[in-house]
Amino acid sequence: MTNANPNELNCQEVVELVTDYLEQALLPEKQAQFEEHIEECPGCDTYLEQVQQTILMLRKLSEQQTFPETKQDLLEIFRNWKKDEG
């Protein structure tokens, strides 16, 4: 999507602002420009949805329990790594 109006965001700018948008860290004017672009640009709308889905999947993954032996194996590897480094 090209922007004829200098007050409109282009696709590159939207990609750069996605994290701030999702963290609700944009100024109101910039947020409105972002949302207007998303409404008009299917590619950027899809990109935003993909980022949101990735975040949801990573949250679910981080909530999963690890097996005790896996946790112990990882702790042992870390301990040995620190010993080898010193």
PDB file of N, CA, C and O in Angstrom:
ATOM      1  N   MET A   1       0.842  -1.178   0.000  1.00  0.00           N
ATOM      2  CA  MET A   1       0.000   0.000   0.000  1.00  0.00           C
ATOM      3  C   MET A   1       0.887   1.241   0.000  1.00  0.00           C
ATOM      4  O   MET A   1       1.803   1.355   0.782  1.00  0.00           O
ATOM      5  N   THR A   2       0.611   2.135  -0.884  1.00  0.00           N
ATOM      6  CA  THR A   2       1.358   3.404  -0.898  1.00  0.00           C
ATOM      7  C   THR A   2       0.530   4.450  -0.174  1.00  0.00           C
ATOM      8  O   THR A   2      -0.689   4.350  -0.090  1.00  0.00           O
ATOM      9  N   ASN A   3       1.206   5.464   0.327  1.00  0.00           N
ATOM     10  CA  ASN A   3       0.447   6.509   1.000  1.00  0.00           C
ATOM     11  C   ASN A   3       0.694   7.849   0.320  1.00  0.00           C
ATOM     12  O   ASN A   3       1.784   8.369   0.315  1.00  0.00           O
ATOM     13  N   ALA A   4      -0.374   8.392  -0.225  1.00  0.00           N
ATOM     14  CA  ALA A   4      -0.299   9.693  -0.880  1.00  0.00           C
ATOM     15  C   ALA A   4      -0.320  10.802   0.166  1.00  0.00           C
ATOM     16  O   ALA A   4       0.213  11.873  -0.043  1.00  0.00           O
ATOM     17  N   ASN A   5      -0.939  10.536   1.285  1.00  0.00           N
ATOM     18  CA  ASN A   5      -1.043  11.501   2.372  1.00  0.00           C
ATOM     19  C   ASN A   5       0.151  11.311   3.319  1.00  0.00           C
ATOM     20  O   ASN A   5       0.355  10.230   3.847  1.00  0.00           O
ATOM     21  N   PRO A   6       0.936  12.343   3.546  1.00  0.00           N
ATOM     22  CA  PRO A   6       2.107  12.202   4.424  1.00  0.00           C
ATOM     23  C   PRO A   6       1.744  11.881   5.872  1.00  0.00           C
ATOM     24  O   PRO A   6       2.585  11.440   6.637  1.00  0.00           O
ATOM     25  N   ASN A   7       0.472  12.064   6.265  1.00  0.00           N
ATOM     26  CA  ASN A   7       0.037  11.726   7.617  1.00  0.00           C
ATOM     27  C   ASN A   7      -0.341  10.259   7.762  1.00  0.00           C
ATOM     28  O   ASN A   7      -0.622   9.799   8.857  1.00  0.00           O
ATOM     29  N   GLU A   8      -0.360   9.533   6.649  1.00  0.00           N
ATOM     30  CA  GLU A   8      -0.682   8.108   6.686  1.00  0.00           C
ATOM     31  C   GLU A   8       0.600   7.299   6.825  1.00  0.00           C
ATOM     32  O   GLU A   8       1.665   7.708   6.372  1.00  0.00           O
ATOM     33  N   LEU A   9       0.478   6.160   7.454  1.00  0.00           N
ATOM     34  CA  LEU A   9       1.622   5.262   7.599  1.00  0.00           C
ATOM     35  C   LEU A   9       1.742   4.372   6.379  1.00  0.00           C
ATOM     36  O   LEU A   9       0.741   3.993   5.769  1.00  0.00           O
ATOM     37  N   ASN A  10       2.975   3.996   6.026  1.00  0.00           N
ATOM     38  CA  ASN A  10       3.167   3.005   4.975  1.00  0.00           C
ATOM     39  C   ASN A  10       3.386   1.642   5.647  1.00  0.00           C
ATOM     40  O   ASN A  10       3.492   1.542   6.876  1.00  0.00           O
ATOM     41  N   CYS A  11       3.478   0.602   4.847  1.00  0.00           N
ATOM     42  CA  CYS A  11       3.588  -0.755   5.382  1.00  0.00           C
ATOM     43  C   CYS A  11       4.846  -0.935   6.238  1.00  0.00           C
ATOM     44  O   CYS A  11       4.789  -1.573   7.297  1.00  0.00           O
ATOM     45  N   GLN A  12       5.959  -0.401   5.812  1.00  0.00           N
ATOM     46  CA  GLN A  12       7.203  -0.518   6.583  1.00  0.00           C
ATOM     47  C   GLN A  12       7.045   0.116   7.966  1.00  0.00           C
ATOM     48  O   GLN A  12       7.487  -0.445   8.969  1.00  0.00           O
ATOM     49  N   GLU A  13       6.410   1.270   8.001  1.00  0.00           N
ATOM     50  CA  GLU A  13       6.198   1.941   9.286  1.00  0.00           C
ATOM     51  C   GLU A  13       5.282   1.124  10.194  1.00  0.00           C
ATOM     52  O   GLU A  13       5.512   1.025  11.407  1.00  0.00           O
ATOM     53  N   VAL A  14       4.271   0.512   9.615  1.00  0.00           N
ATOM     54  CA  VAL A  14       3.363  -0.333  10.393  1.00  0.00           C
ATOM     55  C   VAL A  14       4.123  -1.507  10.995  1.00  0.00           C
ATOM     56  O   VAL A  14       3.984  -1.809  12.184  1.00  0.00           O
ATOM     57  N   VAL A  15       4.956  -2.160  10.194  1.00  0.00           N
ATOM     58  CA  VAL A  15       5.745  -3.288  10.693  1.00  0.00           C
ATOM     59  C   VAL A  15       6.625  -2.847  11.860  1.00  0.00           C
ATOM     60  O   VAL A  15       6.735  -3.541  12.873  1.00  0.00           O
ATOM     61  N   GLU A  16       7.215  -1.679  11.756  1.00  0.00           N
ATOM     62  CA  GLU A  16       8.088  -1.169  12.809  1.00  0.00           C
ATOM     63  C   GLU A  16       7.318  -0.804  14.082  1.00  0.00           C
ATOM     64  O   GLU A  16       7.892  -0.803  15.166  1.00  0.00           O
ATOM     65  N   LEU A  17       6.028  -0.523  13.947  1.00  0.00           N
ATOM     66  CA  LEU A  17       5.225  -0.090  15.093  1.00  0.00           C
ATOM     67  C   LEU A  17       4.383  -1.201  15.727  1.00  0.00           C
ATOM     68  O   LEU A  17       3.711  -0.964  16.735  1.00  0.00           O
ATOM     69  N   VAL A  18       4.414  -2.394  15.179  1.00  0.00           N
ATOM     70  CA  VAL A  18       3.542  -3.472  15.670  1.00  0.00           C
ATOM     71  C   VAL A  18       3.743  -3.727  17.160  1.00  0.00           C
ATOM     72  O   VAL A  18       2.773  -3.825  17.920  1.00  0.00           O
ATOM     73  N   THR A  19       4.967  -3.829  17.604  1.00  0.00           N
ATOM     74  CA  THR A  19       5.224  -4.121  19.018  1.00  0.00           C
ATOM     75  C   THR A  19       4.672  -3.009  19.907  1.00  0.00           C
ATOM     76  O   THR A  19       3.986  -3.282  20.897  1.00  0.00           O
ATOM     77  N   ASP A  20       4.951  -1.772  19.545  1.00  0.00           N
ATOM     78  CA  ASP A  20       4.426  -0.654  20.337  1.00  0.00           C
ATOM     79  C   ASP A  20       2.895  -0.661  20.340  1.00  0.00           C
ATOM     80  O   ASP A  20       2.269  -0.376  21.365  1.00  0.00           O
ATOM     81  N   TYR A  21       2.301  -0.993  19.211  1.00  0.00           N
ATOM     82  CA  TYR A  21       0.839  -1.054  19.130  1.00  0.00           C
ATOM     83  C   TYR A  21       0.297  -2.120  20.076  1.00  0.00           C
ATOM     84  O   TYR A  21      -0.626  -1.864  20.847  1.00  0.00           O
ATOM     85  N   LEU A  22       0.882  -3.304  20.029  1.00  0.00           N
ATOM     86  CA  LEU A  22       0.400  -4.402  20.871  1.00  0.00           C
ATOM     87  C   LEU A  22       0.636  -4.129  22.355  1.00  0.00           C
ATOM     88  O   LEU A  22      -0.112  -4.615  23.201  1.00  0.00           O
ATOM     89  N   GLU A  23       1.648  -3.342  22.660  1.00  0.00           N
ATOM     90  CA  GLU A  23       1.921  -2.975  24.054  1.00  0.00           C
ATOM     91  C   GLU A  23       1.173  -1.704  24.458  1.00  0.00           C
ATOM     92  O   GLU A  23       1.358  -1.189  25.550  1.00  0.00           O
ATOM     93  N   GLN A  24       0.344  -1.205  23.559  1.00  0.00           N
ATOM     94  CA  GLN A  24      -0.442   0.010  23.773  1.00  0.00           C
ATOM     95  C   GLN A  24       0.450   1.189  24.169  1.00  0.00           C
ATOM     96  O   GLN A  24       0.139   1.965  25.082  1.00  0.00           O
ATOM     97  N   ALA A  25       1.575   1.316  23.454  1.00  0.00           N
ATOM     98  CA  ALA A  25       2.555   2.356  23.754  1.00  0.00           C
ATOM     99  C   ALA A  25       2.574   3.471  22.706  1.00  0.00           C
ATOM    100  O   ALA A  25       3.427   4.350  22.771  1.00  0.00           O
ATOM    101  N   LEU A  26       1.640   3.431  21.757  1.00  0.00           N
ATOM    102  CA  LEU A  26       1.597   4.477  20.734  1.00  0.00           C
ATOM    103  C   LEU A  26       0.806   5.685  21.236  1.00  0.00           C
ATOM    104  O   LEU A  26      -0.157   5.531  21.987  1.00  0.00           O
ATOM    105  N   LEU A  27       1.219   6.846  20.793  1.00  0.00           N
ATOM    106  CA  LEU A  27       0.429   8.047  21.057  1.00  0.00           C
ATOM    107  C   LEU A  27      -0.906   7.907  20.324  1.00  0.00           C
ATOM    108  O   LEU A  27      -0.989   7.234  19.289  1.00  0.00           O
ATOM    109  N   PRO A  28      -1.965   8.523  20.843  1.00  0.00           N
ATOM    110  CA  PRO A  28      -3.296   8.358  20.229  1.00  0.00           C
ATOM    111  C   PRO A  28      -3.332   8.634  18.721  1.00  0.00           C
ATOM    112  O   PRO A  28      -3.960   7.889  17.967  1.00  0.00           O
ATOM    113  N   GLU A  29      -2.649   9.679  18.271  1.00  0.00           N
ATOM    114  CA  GLU A  29      -2.661   9.996  16.834  1.00  0.00           C
ATOM    115  C   GLU A  29      -1.993   8.889  16.021  1.00  0.00           C
ATOM    116  O   GLU A  29      -2.498   8.473  14.979  1.00  0.00           O
ATOM    117  N   LYS A  30      -0.860   8.385  16.516  1.00  0.00           N
ATOM    118  CA  LYS A  30      -0.136   7.327  15.809  1.00  0.00           C
ATOM    119  C   LYS A  30      -0.944   6.030  15.837  1.00  0.00           C
ATOM    120  O   LYS A  30      -0.980   5.286  14.858  1.00  0.00           O
ATOM    121  N   GLN A  31      -1.624   5.758  16.955  1.00  0.00           N
ATOM    122  CA  GLN A  31      -2.462   4.567  17.044  1.00  0.00           C
ATOM    123  C   GLN A  31      -3.600   4.632  16.030  1.00  0.00           C
ATOM    124  O   GLN A  31      -3.907   3.640  15.362  1.00  0.00           O
ATOM    125  N   ALA A  32      -4.204   5.794  15.897  1.00  0.00           N
ATOM    126  CA  ALA A  32      -5.288   5.965  14.927  1.00  0.00           C
ATOM    127  C   ALA A  32      -4.770   5.753  13.505  1.00  0.00           C
ATOM    128  O   ALA A  32      -5.429   5.093  12.689  1.00  0.00           O
ATOM    129  N   GLN A  33      -3.584   6.280  13.198  1.00  0.00           N
ATOM    130  CA  GLN A  33      -2.996   6.080  11.870  1.00  0.00           C
ATOM    131  C   GLN A  33      -2.705   4.606  11.631  1.00  0.00           C
ATOM    132  O   GLN A  33      -2.947   4.072  10.546  1.00  0.00           O
ATOM    133  N   PHE A  34      -2.185   3.928  12.652  1.00  0.00           N
ATOM    134  CA  PHE A  34      -1.881   2.500  12.562  1.00  0.00           C
ATOM    135  C   PHE A  34      -3.159   1.716  12.261  1.00  0.00           C
ATOM    136  O   PHE A  34      -3.197   0.896  11.339  1.00  0.00           O
ATOM    137  N   GLU A  35      -4.195   1.953  13.055  1.00  0.00           N
ATOM    138  CA  GLU A  35      -5.447   1.215  12.888  1.00  0.00           C
ATOM    139  C   GLU A  35      -6.109   1.506  11.548  1.00  0.00           C
ATOM    140  O   GLU A  35      -6.687   0.608  10.928  1.00  0.00           O
ATOM    141  N   GLU A  36      -5.998   2.740  11.080  1.00  0.00           N
ATOM    142  CA  GLU A  36      -6.545   3.094   9.769  1.00  0.00           C
ATOM    143  C   GLU A  36      -5.821   2.312   8.668  1.00  0.00           C
ATOM    144  O   GLU A  36      -6.447   1.784   7.752  1.00  0.00           O
ATOM    145  N   HIS A  37      -4.510   2.225   8.780  1.00  0.00           N
ATOM    146  CA  HIS A  37      -3.735   1.482   7.782  1.00  0.00           C
ATOM    147  C   HIS A  37      -4.119   0.004   7.801  1.00  0.00           C
ATOM    148  O   HIS A  37      -4.332  -0.598   6.745  1.00  0.00           O
ATOM    149  N   ILE A  38      -4.229  -0.561   8.997  1.00  0.00           N
ATOM    150  CA  ILE A  38      -4.575  -1.986   9.133  1.00  0.00           C
ATOM    151  C   ILE A  38      -5.931  -2.280   8.498  1.00  0.00           C
ATOM    152  O   ILE A  38      -6.117  -3.315   7.855  1.00  0.00           O
ATOM    153  N   GLU A  39      -6.882  -1.372   8.681  1.00  0.00           N
ATOM    154  CA  GLU A  39      -8.213  -1.548   8.108  1.00  0.00           C
ATOM    155  C   GLU A  39      -8.185  -1.557   6.581  1.00  0.00           C
ATOM    156  O   GLU A  39      -8.981  -2.241   5.948  1.00  0.00           O
ATOM    157  N   GLU A  40      -7.251  -0.807   6.011  1.00  0.00           N
ATOM    158  CA  GLU A  40      -7.214  -0.643   4.550  1.00  0.00           C
ATOM    159  C   GLU A  40      -6.216  -1.563   3.861  1.00  0.00           C
ATOM    160  O   GLU A  40      -6.245  -1.688   2.639  1.00  0.00           O
ATOM    161  N   CYS A  41      -5.326  -2.193   4.603  1.00  0.00           N
ATOM    162  CA  CYS A  41      -4.251  -2.979   3.998  1.00  0.00           C
ATOM    163  C   CYS A  41      -4.334  -4.444   4.446  1.00  0.00           C
ATOM    164  O   CYS A  41      -3.953  -4.775   5.577  1.00  0.00           O
ATOM    165  N   PRO A  42      -4.810  -5.330   3.579  1.00  0.00           N
ATOM    166  CA  PRO A  42      -4.947  -6.734   3.952  1.00  0.00           C
ATOM    167  C   PRO A  42      -3.618  -7.385   4.354  1.00  0.00           C
ATOM    168  O   PRO A  42      -3.577  -8.223   5.249  1.00  0.00           O
ATOM    169  N   GLY A  43      -2.528  -6.997   3.698  1.00  0.00           N
ATOM    170  CA  GLY A  43      -1.230  -7.580   4.020  1.00  0.00           C
ATOM    171  C   GLY A  43      -0.785  -7.244   5.431  1.00  0.00           C
ATOM    172  O   GLY A  43      -0.309  -8.113   6.175  1.00  0.00           O
ATOM    173  N   CYS A  44      -0.940  -6.003   5.822  1.00  0.00           N
ATOM    174  CA  CYS A  44      -0.551  -5.587   7.170  1.00  0.00           C
ATOM    175  C   CYS A  44      -1.507  -6.151   8.214  1.00  0.00           C
ATOM    176  O   CYS A  44      -1.099  -6.493   9.323  1.00  0.00           O
ATOM    177  N   ASP A  45      -2.784  -6.262   7.867  1.00  0.00           N
ATOM    178  CA  ASP A  45      -3.753  -6.874   8.778  1.00  0.00           C
ATOM    179  C   ASP A  45      -3.366  -8.330   9.037  1.00  0.00           C
ATOM    180  O   ASP A  45      -3.370  -8.788  10.183  1.00  0.00           O
ATOM    181  N   THR A  46      -2.992  -9.046   7.998  1.00  0.00           N
ATOM    182  CA  THR A  46      -2.559 -10.433   8.143  1.00  0.00           C
ATOM    183  C   THR A  46      -1.294 -10.509   8.986  1.00  0.00           C
ATOM    184  O   THR A  46      -1.174 -11.370   9.863  1.00  0.00           O
ATOM    185  N   TYR A  47      -0.359  -9.611   8.751  1.00  0.00           N
ATOM    186  CA  TYR A  47       0.886  -9.592   9.528  1.00  0.00           C
ATOM    187  C   TYR A  47       0.590  -9.376  11.011  1.00  0.00           C
ATOM    188  O   TYR A  47       1.119 -10.080  11.866  1.00  0.00           O
ATOM    189  N   LEU A  48      -0.279  -8.433  11.332  1.00  0.00           N
ATOM    190  CA  LEU A  48      -0.640  -8.173  12.720  1.00  0.00           C
ATOM    191  C   LEU A  48      -1.266  -9.416  13.346  1.00  0.00           C
ATOM    192  O   LEU A  48      -0.924  -9.795  14.469  1.00  0.00           O
ATOM    193  N   GLU A  49      -2.151 -10.069  12.628  1.00  0.00           N
ATOM    194  CA  GLU A  49      -2.778 -11.292  13.133  1.00  0.00           C
ATOM    195  C   GLU A  49      -1.739 -12.385  13.379  1.00  0.00           C
ATOM    196  O   GLU A  49      -1.813 -13.114  14.369  1.00  0.00           O
ATOM    197  N   GLN A  50      -0.768 -12.516  12.486  1.00  0.00           N
ATOM    198  CA  GLN A  50       0.284 -13.523  12.660  1.00  0.00           C
ATOM    199  C   GLN A  50       1.123 -13.240  13.901  1.00  0.00           C
ATOM    200  O   GLN A  50       1.452 -14.157  14.650  1.00  0.00           O
ATOM    201  N   VAL A  51       1.451 -11.985  14.132  1.00  0.00           N
ATOM    202  CA  VAL A  51       2.223 -11.620  15.320  1.00  0.00           C
ATOM    203  C   VAL A  51       1.413 -11.933  16.575  1.00  0.00           C
ATOM    204  O   VAL A  51       1.932 -12.506  17.542  1.00  0.00           O
ATOM    205  N   GLN A  52       0.127 -11.601  16.564  1.00  0.00           N
ATOM    206  CA  GLN A  52      -0.727 -11.882  17.718  1.00  0.00           C
ATOM    207  C   GLN A  52      -0.832 -13.390  17.971  1.00  0.00           C
ATOM    208  O   GLN A  52      -0.774 -13.828  19.122  1.00  0.00           O
ATOM    209  N   GLN A  53      -0.975 -14.175  16.919  1.00  0.00           N
ATOM    210  CA  GLN A  53      -1.047 -15.635  17.059  1.00  0.00           C
ATOM    211  C   GLN A  53       0.260 -16.199  17.605  1.00  0.00           C
ATOM    212  O   GLN A  53       0.252 -17.100  18.438  1.00  0.00           O
ATOM    213  N   THR A  54       1.375 -15.680  17.136  1.00  0.00           N
ATOM    214  CA  THR A  54       2.679 -16.128  17.627  1.00  0.00           C
ATOM    215  C   THR A  54       2.811 -15.857  19.115  1.00  0.00           C
ATOM    216  O   THR A  54       3.268 -16.718  19.879  1.00  0.00           O
ATOM    217  N   ILE A  55       2.396 -14.681  19.552  1.00  0.00           N
ATOM    218  CA  ILE A  55       2.458 -14.332  20.974  1.00  0.00           C
ATOM    219  C   ILE A  55       1.587 -15.285  21.788  1.00  0.00           C
ATOM    220  O   ILE A  55       2.016 -15.790  22.836  1.00  0.00           O
ATOM    221  N   LEU A  56       0.378 -15.560  21.317  1.00  0.00           N
ATOM    222  CA  LEU A  56      -0.512 -16.481  22.030  1.00  0.00           C
ATOM    223  C   LEU A  56       0.090 -17.878  22.125  1.00  0.00           C
ATOM    224  O   LEU A  56       0.044 -18.522  23.182  1.00  0.00           O
ATOM    225  N   MET A  57       0.668 -18.359  21.037  1.00  0.00           N
ATOM    226  CA  MET A  57       1.270 -19.701  21.041  1.00  0.00           C
ATOM    227  C   MET A  57       2.469 -19.756  21.978  1.00  0.00           C
ATOM    228  O   MET A  57       2.656 -20.740  22.699  1.00  0.00           O
ATOM    229  N   LEU A  58       3.281 -18.709  21.999  1.00  0.00           N
ATOM    230  CA  LEU A  58       4.436 -18.690  22.898  1.00  0.00           C
ATOM    231  C   LEU A  58       4.002 -18.637  24.356  1.00  0.00           C
ATOM    232  O   LEU A  58       4.631 -19.271  25.217  1.00  0.00           O
ATOM    233  N   ARG A  59       2.937 -17.923  24.646  1.00  0.00           N
ATOM    234  CA  ARG A  59       2.406 -17.904  26.024  1.00  0.00           C
ATOM    235  C   ARG A  59       1.951 -19.287  26.441  1.00  0.00           C
ATOM    236  O   ARG A  59       2.247 -19.739  27.547  1.00  0.00           O
ATOM    237  N   LYS A  60       1.220 -19.959  25.556  1.00  0.00           N
ATOM    238  CA  LYS A  60       0.747 -21.311  25.862  1.00  0.00           C
ATOM    239  C   LYS A  60       1.926 -22.252  26.067  1.00  0.00           C
ATOM    240  O   LYS A  60       1.917 -23.079  26.973  1.00  0.00           O
ATOM    241  N   LEU A  61       2.927 -22.127  25.230  1.00  0.00           N
ATOM    242  CA  LEU A  61       4.098 -22.982  25.333  1.00  0.00           C
ATOM    243  C   LEU A  61       4.824 -22.759  26.654  1.00  0.00           C
ATOM    244  O   LEU A  61       5.266 -23.702  27.309  1.00  0.00           O
ATOM    245  N   SER A  62       4.927 -21.505  27.073  1.00  0.00           N
ATOM    246  CA  SER A  62       5.627 -21.206  28.320  1.00  0.00           C
ATOM    247  C   SER A  62       4.850 -21.688  29.541  1.00  0.00           C
ATOM    248  O   SER A  62       5.428 -21.899  30.601  1.00  0.00           O
ATOM    249  N   GLU A  63       3.545 -21.888  29.404  1.00  0.00           N
ATOM    250  CA  GLU A  63       2.726 -22.366  30.509  1.00  0.00           C
ATOM    251  C   GLU A  63       2.779 -23.879  30.665  1.00  0.00           C
ATOM    252  O   GLU A  63       2.373 -24.401  31.697  1.00  0.00           O
ATOM    253  N   GLN A  64       3.270 -24.574  29.658  1.00  0.00           N
ATOM    254  CA  GLN A  64       3.322 -26.031  29.724  1.00  0.00           C
ATOM    255  C   GLN A  64       4.365 -26.479  30.736  1.00  0.00           C
ATOM    256  O   GLN A  64       5.435 -25.887  30.856  1.00  0.00           O
ATOM    257  N   GLN A  65       4.016 -27.532  31.451  1.00  0.00           N
ATOM    258  CA  GLN A  65       4.932 -28.097  32.428  1.00  0.00           C
ATOM    259  C   GLN A  65       6.066 -28.825  31.720  1.00  0.00           C
ATOM    260  O   GLN A  65       5.866 -29.466  30.699  1.00  0.00           O
ATOM    261  N   THR A  66       7.266 -28.702  32.274  1.00  0.00           N
ATOM    262  CA  THR A  66       8.369 -29.504  31.761  1.00  0.00           C
ATOM    263  C   THR A  66       8.468 -30.749  32.620  1.00  0.00           C
ATOM    264  O   THR A  66       8.088 -30.754  33.790  1.00  0.00           O
ATOM    265  N   PHE A  67       8.954 -31.803  32.053  1.00  0.00           N
ATOM    266  CA  PHE A  67       9.149 -33.027  32.815  1.00  0.00           C
ATOM    267  C   PHE A  67      10.301 -32.808  33.786  1.00  0.00           C
ATOM    268  O   PHE A  67      11.298 -32.172  33.434  1.00  0.00           O
ATOM    269  N   PRO A  68      10.184 -33.345  34.999  1.00  0.00           N
ATOM    270  CA  PRO A  68      11.251 -33.127  35.989  1.00  0.00           C
ATOM    271  C   PRO A  68      12.626 -33.538  35.483  1.00  0.00           C
ATOM    272  O   PRO A  68      13.605 -32.843  35.721  1.00  0.00           O
ATOM    273  N   GLU A  69      12.710 -34.643  34.757  1.00  0.00           N
ATOM    274  CA  GLU A  69      14.018 -35.084  34.276  1.00  0.00           C
ATOM    275  C   GLU A  69      14.587 -34.119  33.237  1.00  0.00           C
ATOM    276  O   GLU A  69      15.783 -33.891  33.173  1.00  0.00           O
ATOM    277  N   THR A  70      13.716 -33.506  32.454  1.00  0.00           N
ATOM    278  CA  THR A  70      14.174 -32.512  31.482  1.00  0.00           C
ATOM    279  C   THR A  70      14.736 -31.300  32.206  1.00  0.00           C
ATOM    280  O   THR A  70      15.798 -30.786  31.853  1.00  0.00           O
ATOM    281  N   LYS A  71      14.046 -30.870  33.235  1.00  0.00           N
ATOM    282  CA  LYS A  71      14.508 -29.727  34.016  1.00  0.00           C
ATOM    283  C   LYS A  71      15.847 -30.050  34.670  1.00  0.00           C
ATOM    284  O   LYS A  71      16.771 -29.234  34.635  1.00  0.00           O
ATOM    285  N   GLN A  72      15.980 -31.236  35.227  1.00  0.00           N
ATOM    286  CA  GLN A  72      17.237 -31.650  35.867  1.00  0.00           C
ATOM    287  C   GLN A  72      18.368 -31.725  34.839  1.00  0.00           C
ATOM    288  O   GLN A  72      19.483 -31.299  35.122  1.00  0.00           O
ATOM    289  N   ASP A  73      18.084 -32.271  33.666  1.00  0.00           N
ATOM    290  CA  ASP A  73      19.091 -32.348  32.607  1.00  0.00           C
ATOM    291  C   ASP A  73      19.571 -30.950  32.218  1.00  0.00           C
ATOM    292  O   ASP A  73      20.776 -30.714  32.067  1.00  0.00           O
ATOM    293  N   LEU A  74      18.642 -30.029  32.080  1.00  0.00           N
ATOM    294  CA  LEU A  74      19.007 -28.663  31.708  1.00  0.00           C
ATOM    295  C   LEU A  74      19.830 -27.983  32.807  1.00  0.00           C
ATOM    296  O   LEU A  74      20.799 -27.281  32.522  1.00  0.00           O
ATOM    297  N   LEU A  75      19.442 -28.191  34.049  1.00  0.00           N
ATOM    298  CA  LEU A  75      20.208 -27.619  35.160  1.00  0.00           C
ATOM    299  C   LEU A  75      21.622 -28.184  35.203  1.00  0.00           C
ATOM    300  O   LEU A  75      22.589 -27.450  35.437  1.00  0.00           O
ATOM    301  N   GLU A  76      21.764 -29.466  34.954  1.00  0.00           N
ATOM    302  CA  GLU A  76      23.083 -30.101  34.951  1.00  0.00           C
ATOM    303  C   GLU A  76      23.957 -29.549  33.814  1.00  0.00           C
ATOM    304  O   GLU A  76      25.132 -29.257  34.000  1.00  0.00           O
ATOM    305  N   ILE A  77      23.370 -29.394  32.655  1.00  0.00           N
ATOM    306  CA  ILE A  77      24.108 -28.827  31.519  1.00  0.00           C
ATOM    307  C   ILE A  77      24.570 -27.419  31.861  1.00  0.00           C
ATOM    308  O   ILE A  77      25.717 -27.044  31.605  1.00  0.00           O
ATOM    309  N   PHE A  78      23.696 -26.627  32.462  1.00  0.00           N
ATOM    310  CA  PHE A  78      24.047 -25.259  32.828  1.00  0.00           C
ATOM    311  C   PHE A  78      25.165 -25.250  33.863  1.00  0.00           C
ATOM    312  O   PHE A  78      26.119 -24.479  33.749  1.00  0.00           O
ATOM    313  N   ARG A  79      25.062 -26.098  34.869  1.00  0.00           N
ATOM    314  CA  ARG A  79      26.113 -26.159  35.896  1.00  0.00           C
ATOM    315  C   ARG A  79      27.465 -26.512  35.278  1.00  0.00           C
ATOM    316  O   ARG A  79      28.488 -25.913  35.598  1.00  0.00           O
ATOM    317  N   ASN A  80      27.473 -27.503  34.405  1.00  0.00           N
ATOM    318  CA  ASN A  80      28.722 -27.916  33.775  1.00  0.00           C
ATOM    319  C   ASN A  80      29.275 -26.824  32.853  1.00  0.00           C
ATOM    320  O   ASN A  80      30.477 -26.643  32.774  1.00  0.00           O
ATOM    321  N   TRP A  81      28.397 -26.120  32.193  1.00  0.00           N
ATOM    322  CA  TRP A  81      28.812 -25.040  31.310  1.00  0.00           C
ATOM    323  C   TRP A  81      29.491 -23.948  32.105  1.00  0.00           C
ATOM    324  O   TRP A  81      30.528 -23.432  31.717  1.00  0.00           O
ATOM    325  N   LYS A  82      28.928 -23.606  33.235  1.00  0.00           N
ATOM    326  CA  LYS A  82      29.527 -22.566  34.082  1.00  0.00           C
ATOM    327  C   LYS A  82      30.885 -23.020  34.619  1.00  0.00           C
ATOM    328  O   LYS A  82      31.820 -22.233  34.717  1.00  0.00           O
ATOM    329  N   LYS A  83      31.028 -24.320  34.969  1.00  0.00           N
ATOM    330  CA  LYS A  83      32.311 -24.852  35.466  1.00  0.00           C
ATOM    331  C   LYS A  83      33.372 -24.796  34.356  1.00  0.00           C
ATOM    332  O   LYS A  83      34.503 -24.437  34.603  1.00  0.00           O
ATOM    333  N   ASP A  84      32.974 -25.186  33.155  1.00  0.00           N
ATOM    334  CA  ASP A  84      33.910 -25.206  32.024  1.00  0.00           C
ATOM    335  C   ASP A  84      34.364 -23.810  31.644  1.00  0.00           C
ATOM    336  O   ASP A  84      35.456 -23.624  31.136  1.00  0.00           O
ATOM    337  N   GLU A  85      33.511 -22.824  31.900  1.00  0.00           N
ATOM    338  CA  GLU A  85      33.823 -21.449  31.534  1.00  0.00           C
ATOM    339  C   GLU A  85      34.852 -20.833  32.483  1.00  0.00           C
ATOM    340  O   GLU A  85      35.637 -19.977  32.087  1.00  0.00           O
ATOM    341  N   GLY A  86      34.838 -21.222  33.750  1.00  0.00           N
ATOM    342  CA  GLY A  86      35.705 -20.589  34.760  1.00  0.00           C
ATOM    343  C   GLY A  86      37.050 -21.139  34.783  1.00  0.00           C
ATOM    344  O   GLY A  86      38.109 -20.954  34.492  1.00  0.00           O
TER     345      GLY A  86
END
